[in-house]
Coordinates of C-alpha atoms in Angstrom, one line a residue:
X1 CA 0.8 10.0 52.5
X2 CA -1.0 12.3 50.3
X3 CA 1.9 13.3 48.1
X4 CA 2.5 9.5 47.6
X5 CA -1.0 9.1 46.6
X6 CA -0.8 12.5 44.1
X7 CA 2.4 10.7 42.6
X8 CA -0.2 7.4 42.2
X9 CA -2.7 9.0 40.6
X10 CA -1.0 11.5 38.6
X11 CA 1.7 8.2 37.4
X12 CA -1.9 5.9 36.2
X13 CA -2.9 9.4 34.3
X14 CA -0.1 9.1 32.7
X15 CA -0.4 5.6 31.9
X16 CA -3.6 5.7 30.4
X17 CA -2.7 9.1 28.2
X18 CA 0.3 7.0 26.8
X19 CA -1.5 3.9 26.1
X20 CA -3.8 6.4 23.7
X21 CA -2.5 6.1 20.2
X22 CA -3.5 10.0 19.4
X23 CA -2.3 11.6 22.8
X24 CA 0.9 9.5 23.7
X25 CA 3.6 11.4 24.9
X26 CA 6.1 9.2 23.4
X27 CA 8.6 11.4 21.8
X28 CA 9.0 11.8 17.9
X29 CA 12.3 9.5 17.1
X30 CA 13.1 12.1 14.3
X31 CA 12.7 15.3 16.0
X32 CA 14.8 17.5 14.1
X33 CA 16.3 14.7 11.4
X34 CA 16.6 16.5 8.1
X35 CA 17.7 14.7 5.3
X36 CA 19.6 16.2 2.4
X37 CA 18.2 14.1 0.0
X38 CA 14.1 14.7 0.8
X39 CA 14.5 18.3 2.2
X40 CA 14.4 19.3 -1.9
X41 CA 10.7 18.9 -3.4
X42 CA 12.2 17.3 -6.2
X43 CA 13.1 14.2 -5.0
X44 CA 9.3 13.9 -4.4
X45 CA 6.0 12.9 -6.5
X46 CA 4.0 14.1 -4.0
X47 CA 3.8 16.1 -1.1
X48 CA 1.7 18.9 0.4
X49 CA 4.2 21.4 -0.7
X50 CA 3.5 20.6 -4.2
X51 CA 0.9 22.1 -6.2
X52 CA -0.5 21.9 -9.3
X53 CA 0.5 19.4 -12.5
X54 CA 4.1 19.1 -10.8
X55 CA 2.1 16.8 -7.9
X56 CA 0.9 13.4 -10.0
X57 CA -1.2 13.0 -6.7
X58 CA -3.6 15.9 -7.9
X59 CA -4.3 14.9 -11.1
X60 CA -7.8 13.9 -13.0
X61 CA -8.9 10.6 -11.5
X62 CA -12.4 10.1 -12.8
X63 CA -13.8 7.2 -14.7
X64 CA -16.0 5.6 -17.0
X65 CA -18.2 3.4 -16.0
X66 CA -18.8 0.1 -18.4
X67 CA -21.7 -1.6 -17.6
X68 CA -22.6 -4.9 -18.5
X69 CA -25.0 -4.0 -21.3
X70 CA -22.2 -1.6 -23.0
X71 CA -23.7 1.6 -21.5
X72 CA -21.7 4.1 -20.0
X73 CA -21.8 6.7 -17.1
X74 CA -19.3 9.1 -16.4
X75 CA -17.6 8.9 -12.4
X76 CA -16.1 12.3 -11.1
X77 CA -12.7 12.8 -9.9
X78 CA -12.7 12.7 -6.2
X79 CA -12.1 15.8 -4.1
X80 CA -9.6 16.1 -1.6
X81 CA -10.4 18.7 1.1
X82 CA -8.3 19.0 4.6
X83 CA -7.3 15.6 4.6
X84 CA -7.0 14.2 8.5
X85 CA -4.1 11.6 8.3
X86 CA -0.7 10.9 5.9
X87 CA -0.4 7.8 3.9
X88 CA 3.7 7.2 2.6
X89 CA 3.5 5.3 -0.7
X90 CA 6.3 3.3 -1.9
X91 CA 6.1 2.6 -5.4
X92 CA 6.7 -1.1 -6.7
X93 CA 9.8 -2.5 -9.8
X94 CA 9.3 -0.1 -12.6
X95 CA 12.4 1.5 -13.5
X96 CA 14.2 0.9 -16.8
X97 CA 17.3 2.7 -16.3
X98 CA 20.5 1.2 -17.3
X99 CA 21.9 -0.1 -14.0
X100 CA 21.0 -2.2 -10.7
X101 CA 20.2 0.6 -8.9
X102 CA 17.4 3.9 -10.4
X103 CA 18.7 7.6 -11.0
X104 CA 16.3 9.7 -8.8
X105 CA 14.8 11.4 -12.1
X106 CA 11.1 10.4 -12.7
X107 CA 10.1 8.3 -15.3
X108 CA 8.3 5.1 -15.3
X109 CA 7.8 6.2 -11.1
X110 CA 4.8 8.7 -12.3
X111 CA 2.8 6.7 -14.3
X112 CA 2.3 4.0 -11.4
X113 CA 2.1 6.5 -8.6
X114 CA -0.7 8.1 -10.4
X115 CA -2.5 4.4 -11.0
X116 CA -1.8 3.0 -7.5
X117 CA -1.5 5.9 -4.9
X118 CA -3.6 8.9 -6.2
X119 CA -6.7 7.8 -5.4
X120 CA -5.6 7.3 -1.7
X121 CA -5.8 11.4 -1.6
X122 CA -9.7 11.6 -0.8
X123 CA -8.5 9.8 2.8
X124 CA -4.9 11.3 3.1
X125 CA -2.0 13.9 1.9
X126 CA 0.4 11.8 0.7
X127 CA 3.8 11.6 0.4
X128 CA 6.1 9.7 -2.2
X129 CA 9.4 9.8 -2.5
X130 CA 11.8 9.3 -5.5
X131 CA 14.3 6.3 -4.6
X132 CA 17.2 4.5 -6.1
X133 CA 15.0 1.2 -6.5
X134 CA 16.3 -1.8 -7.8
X135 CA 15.8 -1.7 -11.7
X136 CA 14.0 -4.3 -14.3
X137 CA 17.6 -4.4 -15.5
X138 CA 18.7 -5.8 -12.2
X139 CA 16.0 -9.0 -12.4
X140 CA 17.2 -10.3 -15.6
X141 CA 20.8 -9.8 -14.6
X142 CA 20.2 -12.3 -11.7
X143 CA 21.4 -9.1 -9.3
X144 CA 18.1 -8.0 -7.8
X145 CA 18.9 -9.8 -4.7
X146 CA 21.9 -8.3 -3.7
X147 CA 22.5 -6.8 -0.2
X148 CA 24.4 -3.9 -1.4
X149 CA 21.3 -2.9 -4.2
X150 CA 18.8 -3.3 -1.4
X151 CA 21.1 -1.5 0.9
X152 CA 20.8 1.5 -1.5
X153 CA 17.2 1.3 -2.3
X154 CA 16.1 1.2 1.4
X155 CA 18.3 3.4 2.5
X156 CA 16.7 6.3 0.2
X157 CA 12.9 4.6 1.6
X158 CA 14.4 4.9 5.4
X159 CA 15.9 8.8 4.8
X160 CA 12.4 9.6 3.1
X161 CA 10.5 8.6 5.7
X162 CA 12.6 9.7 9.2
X163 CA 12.4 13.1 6.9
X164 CA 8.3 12.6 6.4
X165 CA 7.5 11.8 10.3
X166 CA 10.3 14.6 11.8
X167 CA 8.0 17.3 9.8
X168 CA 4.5 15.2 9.8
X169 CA 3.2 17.0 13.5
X170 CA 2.5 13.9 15.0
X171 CA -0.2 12.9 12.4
X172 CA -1.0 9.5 12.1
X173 CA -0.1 7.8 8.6
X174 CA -0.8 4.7 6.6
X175 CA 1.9 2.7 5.0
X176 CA 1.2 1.4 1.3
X177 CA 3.1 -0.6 -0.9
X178 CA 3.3 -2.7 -4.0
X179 CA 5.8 -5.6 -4.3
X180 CA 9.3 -3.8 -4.6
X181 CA 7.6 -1.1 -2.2
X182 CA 6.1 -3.5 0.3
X183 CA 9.5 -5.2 0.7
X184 CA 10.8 -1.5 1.6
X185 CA 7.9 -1.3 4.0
X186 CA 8.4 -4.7 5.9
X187 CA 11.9 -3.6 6.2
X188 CA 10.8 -0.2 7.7
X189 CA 8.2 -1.9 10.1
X190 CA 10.9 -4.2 11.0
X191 CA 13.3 -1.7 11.8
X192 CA 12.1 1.1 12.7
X193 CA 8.0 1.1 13.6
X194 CA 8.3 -2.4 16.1
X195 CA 10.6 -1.4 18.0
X196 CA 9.2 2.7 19.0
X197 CA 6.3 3.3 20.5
X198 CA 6.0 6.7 18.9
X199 CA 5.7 5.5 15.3
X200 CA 3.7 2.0 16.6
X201 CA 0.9 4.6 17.6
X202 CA 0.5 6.7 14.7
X203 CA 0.9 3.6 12.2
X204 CA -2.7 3.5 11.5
X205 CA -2.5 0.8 8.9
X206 CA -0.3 -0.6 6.6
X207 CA -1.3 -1.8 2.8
X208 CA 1.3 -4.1 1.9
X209 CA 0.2 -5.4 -1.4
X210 CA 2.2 -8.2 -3.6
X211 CA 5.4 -9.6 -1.6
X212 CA 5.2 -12.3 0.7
X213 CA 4.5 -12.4 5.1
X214 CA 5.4 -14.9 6.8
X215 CA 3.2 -15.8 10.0
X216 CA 3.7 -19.1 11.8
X217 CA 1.1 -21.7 11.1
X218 CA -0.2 -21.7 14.8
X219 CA 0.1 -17.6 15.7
X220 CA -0.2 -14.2 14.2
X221 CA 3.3 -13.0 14.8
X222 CA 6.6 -14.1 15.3
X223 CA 7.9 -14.4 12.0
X224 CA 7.9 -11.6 9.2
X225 CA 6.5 -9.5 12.4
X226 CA 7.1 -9.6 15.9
X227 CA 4.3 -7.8 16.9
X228 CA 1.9 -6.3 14.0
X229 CA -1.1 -8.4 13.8
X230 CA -2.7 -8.7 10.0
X231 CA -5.7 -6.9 10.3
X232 CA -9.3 -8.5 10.9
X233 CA -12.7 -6.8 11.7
X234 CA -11.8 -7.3 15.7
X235 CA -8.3 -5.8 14.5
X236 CA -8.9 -2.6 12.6
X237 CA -5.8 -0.8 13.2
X238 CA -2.4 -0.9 13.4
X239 CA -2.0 -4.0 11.8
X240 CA -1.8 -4.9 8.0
X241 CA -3.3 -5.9 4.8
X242 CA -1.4 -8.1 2.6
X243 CA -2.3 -10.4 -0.4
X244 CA -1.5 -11.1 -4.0
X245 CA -3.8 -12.3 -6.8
X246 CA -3.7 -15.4 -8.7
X247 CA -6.8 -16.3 -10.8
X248 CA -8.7 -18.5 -8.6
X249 CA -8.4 -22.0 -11.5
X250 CA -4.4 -20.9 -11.3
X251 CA -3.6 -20.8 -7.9
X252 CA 0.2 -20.4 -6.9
X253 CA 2.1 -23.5 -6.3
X254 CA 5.6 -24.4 -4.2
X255 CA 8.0 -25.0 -7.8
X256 CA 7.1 -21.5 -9.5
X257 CA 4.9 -18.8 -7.1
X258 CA 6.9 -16.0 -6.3
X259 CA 3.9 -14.7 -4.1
X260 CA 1.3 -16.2 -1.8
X261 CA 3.5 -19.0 -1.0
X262 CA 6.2 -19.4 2.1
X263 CA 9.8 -20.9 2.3
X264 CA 9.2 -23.3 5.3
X265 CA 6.5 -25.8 6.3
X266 CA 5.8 -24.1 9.6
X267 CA 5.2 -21.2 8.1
X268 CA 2.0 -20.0 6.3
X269 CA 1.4 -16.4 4.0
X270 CA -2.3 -14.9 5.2
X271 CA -4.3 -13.2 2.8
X272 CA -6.7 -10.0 5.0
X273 CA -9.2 -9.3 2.0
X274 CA -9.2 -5.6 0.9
X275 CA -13.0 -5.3 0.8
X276 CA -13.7 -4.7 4.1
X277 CA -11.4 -8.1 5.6
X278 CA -14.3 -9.3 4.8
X279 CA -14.7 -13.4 4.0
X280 CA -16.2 -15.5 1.1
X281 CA -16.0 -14.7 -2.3
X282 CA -17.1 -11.0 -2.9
X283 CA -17.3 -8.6 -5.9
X284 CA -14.0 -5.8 -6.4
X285 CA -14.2 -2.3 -7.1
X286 CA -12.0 -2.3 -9.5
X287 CA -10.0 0.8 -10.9
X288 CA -8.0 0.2 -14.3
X289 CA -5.9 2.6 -16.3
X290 CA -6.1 2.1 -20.1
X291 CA -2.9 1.0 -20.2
X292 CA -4.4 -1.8 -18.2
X293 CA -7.0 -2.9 -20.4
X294 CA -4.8 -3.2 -23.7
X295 CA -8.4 -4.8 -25.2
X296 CA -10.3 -2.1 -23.9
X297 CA -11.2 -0.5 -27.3
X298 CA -13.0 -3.6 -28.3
X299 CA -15.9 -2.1 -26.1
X300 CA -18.9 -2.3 -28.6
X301 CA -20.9 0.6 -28.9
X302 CA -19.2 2.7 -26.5
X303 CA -18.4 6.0 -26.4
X304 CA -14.1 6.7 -26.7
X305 CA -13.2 6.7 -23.4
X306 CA -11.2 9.7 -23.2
X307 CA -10.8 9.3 -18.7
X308 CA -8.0 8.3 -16.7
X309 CA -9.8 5.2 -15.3
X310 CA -12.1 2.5 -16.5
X311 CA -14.8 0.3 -14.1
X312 CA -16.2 -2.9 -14.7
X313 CA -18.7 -3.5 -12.3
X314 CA -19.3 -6.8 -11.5
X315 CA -16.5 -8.5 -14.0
X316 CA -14.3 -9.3 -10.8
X317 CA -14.5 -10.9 -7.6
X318 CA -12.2 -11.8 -4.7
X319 CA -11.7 -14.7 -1.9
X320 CA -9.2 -15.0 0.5
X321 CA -7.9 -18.7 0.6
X322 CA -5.6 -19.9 3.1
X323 CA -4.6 -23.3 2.9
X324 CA -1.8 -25.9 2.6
X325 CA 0.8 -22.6 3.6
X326 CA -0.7 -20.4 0.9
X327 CA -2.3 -17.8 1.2
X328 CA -3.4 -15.4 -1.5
X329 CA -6.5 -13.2 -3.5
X330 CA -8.0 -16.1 -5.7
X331 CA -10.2 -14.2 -8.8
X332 CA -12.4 -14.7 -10.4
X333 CA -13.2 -13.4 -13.8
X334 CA -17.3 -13.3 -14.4
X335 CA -17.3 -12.7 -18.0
X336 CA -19.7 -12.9 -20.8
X337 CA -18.7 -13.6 -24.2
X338 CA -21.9 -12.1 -25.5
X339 CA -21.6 -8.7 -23.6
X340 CA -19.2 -5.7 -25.7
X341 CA -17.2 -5.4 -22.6
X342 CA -13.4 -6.2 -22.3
X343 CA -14.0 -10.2 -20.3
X344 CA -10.4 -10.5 -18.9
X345 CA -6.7 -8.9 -18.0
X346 CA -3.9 -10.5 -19.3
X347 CA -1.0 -12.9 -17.2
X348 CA 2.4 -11.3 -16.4
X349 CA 4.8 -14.0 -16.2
X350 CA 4.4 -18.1 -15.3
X351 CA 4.5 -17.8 -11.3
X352 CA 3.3 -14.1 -11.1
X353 CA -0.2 -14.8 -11.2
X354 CA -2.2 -11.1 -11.5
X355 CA 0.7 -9.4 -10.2
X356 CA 0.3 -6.4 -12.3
X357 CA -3.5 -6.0 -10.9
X358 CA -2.3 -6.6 -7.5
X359 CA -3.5 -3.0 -6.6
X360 CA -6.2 -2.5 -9.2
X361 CA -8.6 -5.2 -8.6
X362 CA -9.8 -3.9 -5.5
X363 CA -8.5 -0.4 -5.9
X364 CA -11.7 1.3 -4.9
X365 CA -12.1 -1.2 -1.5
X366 CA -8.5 -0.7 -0.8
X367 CA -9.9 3.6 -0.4
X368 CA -13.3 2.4 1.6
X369 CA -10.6 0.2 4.0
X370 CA -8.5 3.0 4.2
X371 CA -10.9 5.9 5.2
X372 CA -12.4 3.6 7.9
X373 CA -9.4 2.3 9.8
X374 CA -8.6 6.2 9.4
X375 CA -11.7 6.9 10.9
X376 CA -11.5 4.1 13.9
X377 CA -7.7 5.7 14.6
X378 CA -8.7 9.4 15.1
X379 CA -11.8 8.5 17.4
X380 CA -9.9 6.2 19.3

């Protein structure tokens, strides 16, 4: 009798410990997977084990600040110190090689790691990996949709990541995308993080910004995802944020979105607000690159801006609007004519809305969101 109520107690013990995202004793899928490809540092942005100008991720991030009134003050770069959690960033369609498929030799893929995933360093080390992407050549060729290019592409995301998680110790990480990237991702989560417990726990979060989820129009799951919830303020973690921006008077439409918008009637996109999943229509914190801003030295009266980054306080605002099966980022632009700052960002392409912003609209909330589901994981 008392050994079979030892076994009890000790068997509930165990129960509870595994049902603990931070002290499961799930087993690491990878243990021991080394890849060929991402064992060599060079088939990396960024990792811990690179230092100095060769890591993109440690560059010079600070900013200038544009205020309304054409004054200026100057934002410092932020530190990254002993980081507590990984985030594995997948880098959106940039490549301009010849070819469906990217050489792994970076180009175009440092410039938008640097915009998009840098500034995720004051919450985590992160990783990105090189990968034979589908190209801009491949779009206008009609191929980007081919199984065999994808095949390729995810296949170097998949290798990357076992590699990343077989030599991570069990840290927990955060998944972040941009449209090529967050297809990779949903694949991943798909494949791979639904269906082990192991990587389900240490998933914090995942940022899938700018391609389309799929959630039926009476549940949560059960149709990009079987069982990752979008996040919401009663679900922090382990879940994800996805939207895509379309100005809020352009909103996408069923004949020529290629975001925001569904396939099938009993189906609807959500939208999880990046400032906070908050609700309503609140201001972003916007982090823009130059490049960005191709107006940007129009700014009366300013000093050159000689950082990496430009703010706008106040010249953008977000809301979350679900409805009719869409669901997307709507912006608006609060601009003054009058004031010497920039008062808009150009259109991509007719049914791309703000693609190109997807990430730097609410770049700065995107960090905040990210260092508190962080912080809710490791005190859970």
């Amino acid at each position: 009798m008392f050994f079979r109520l030892f076994f009890l107690i000790f068997s509930l013990f165990l129960t509870a410990c595994n049902s603990d995202g931070n002290n499961a004793y799930d087993d690491n899928p990878y243990e021991g997977f080394t890849s060929t490809l991402y064992s060599d540092t060079q088939n990396w942005l960024c990792m811990p084990d690179i230092q100095g100008e060769e890591n993109i991720c440690e560059s010079d991030l600070s900013s200038t600040i544009v205020f309304a009134d054409g004054t200026t003050q100057f934002e410092e770069s932020p530190i990254a110190i002993d980081q507590p959690i990984d985030c594995f960033y997948v880098y959106p369609t940039v490549s301009d090689d010849i070819g469906d498929n990217a050489d792994l030799v970076a180009d175009a893929e440092i410039g938008v790691t640097f915009i998009q995933a840098a500034r995720y360093r004051s919450v985590c080390r992160l990783f990105v990996p090189l990968y034979r992407q589908k190209t801009i050549s491949s779009i206008f060729t009609g191929r980007y949709n081919l199984p065999e290019l994808n095949e390729i592409a995810y296949g170097d995301v998949l290798d990357a990541f076992k590699h990343f998680v077989a030599n991570n110790d069990g840290r927990g990480f955060i998944l972040v995308g941009h449209s090529q990237g967050t297809e990779h991702l949903i694949h991943l989560i798909q494949d791979q993080v639904e269906n082990d417990a192991y990587l389900k726990q240490r998933m914090i979060a995942a940022h899938l910004i700018g391609f389309r989820v799929a959630v039926p129009n009476e549940a949560e799951t059960g149709e990009t995802f079987l069982s990752t919830l979008p996040c919401s303020p009663e679900n922090f973690t382990r879940c994800y944020v996805n939207y895509s921006s379309y100005r809020a008077s352009a909103p996408p439409n069923a004949i020529t979105a290629n975001f925001g918008i569904t396939d099938s009637l009993d189906t609807r996109s959500p939208c999880t607000h990046p400032v906070d999943l908050g609700s309503g229509l609140l201001e972003l914190d916007s982090y823009f690159s130059p490049s960005q801003l191709v107006a940007y030295n129009n700014l009366a009266d300013n000093e050159a801006i000689t950082t990496p980054f430009i703010k706008l306080p106040g010249l953008f605002s977000g809301e979350c609007i679900e409805e009719d099966g869409k669901g997307y980022l709507a912006i608006t632009v609060n601009a003054d004519p009058d004031d010497p700052r920039v008062d808009d960002v150009s259109d991509f392409l007719p049914g791309w809305g703000l693609h190109r912003f997807d990430v730097a609209l609410p770049h700065g909330d995107l960090i905040t969101l990210a260092d508190k589901q962080a912080a809710d994981w490791l005190n859970e």
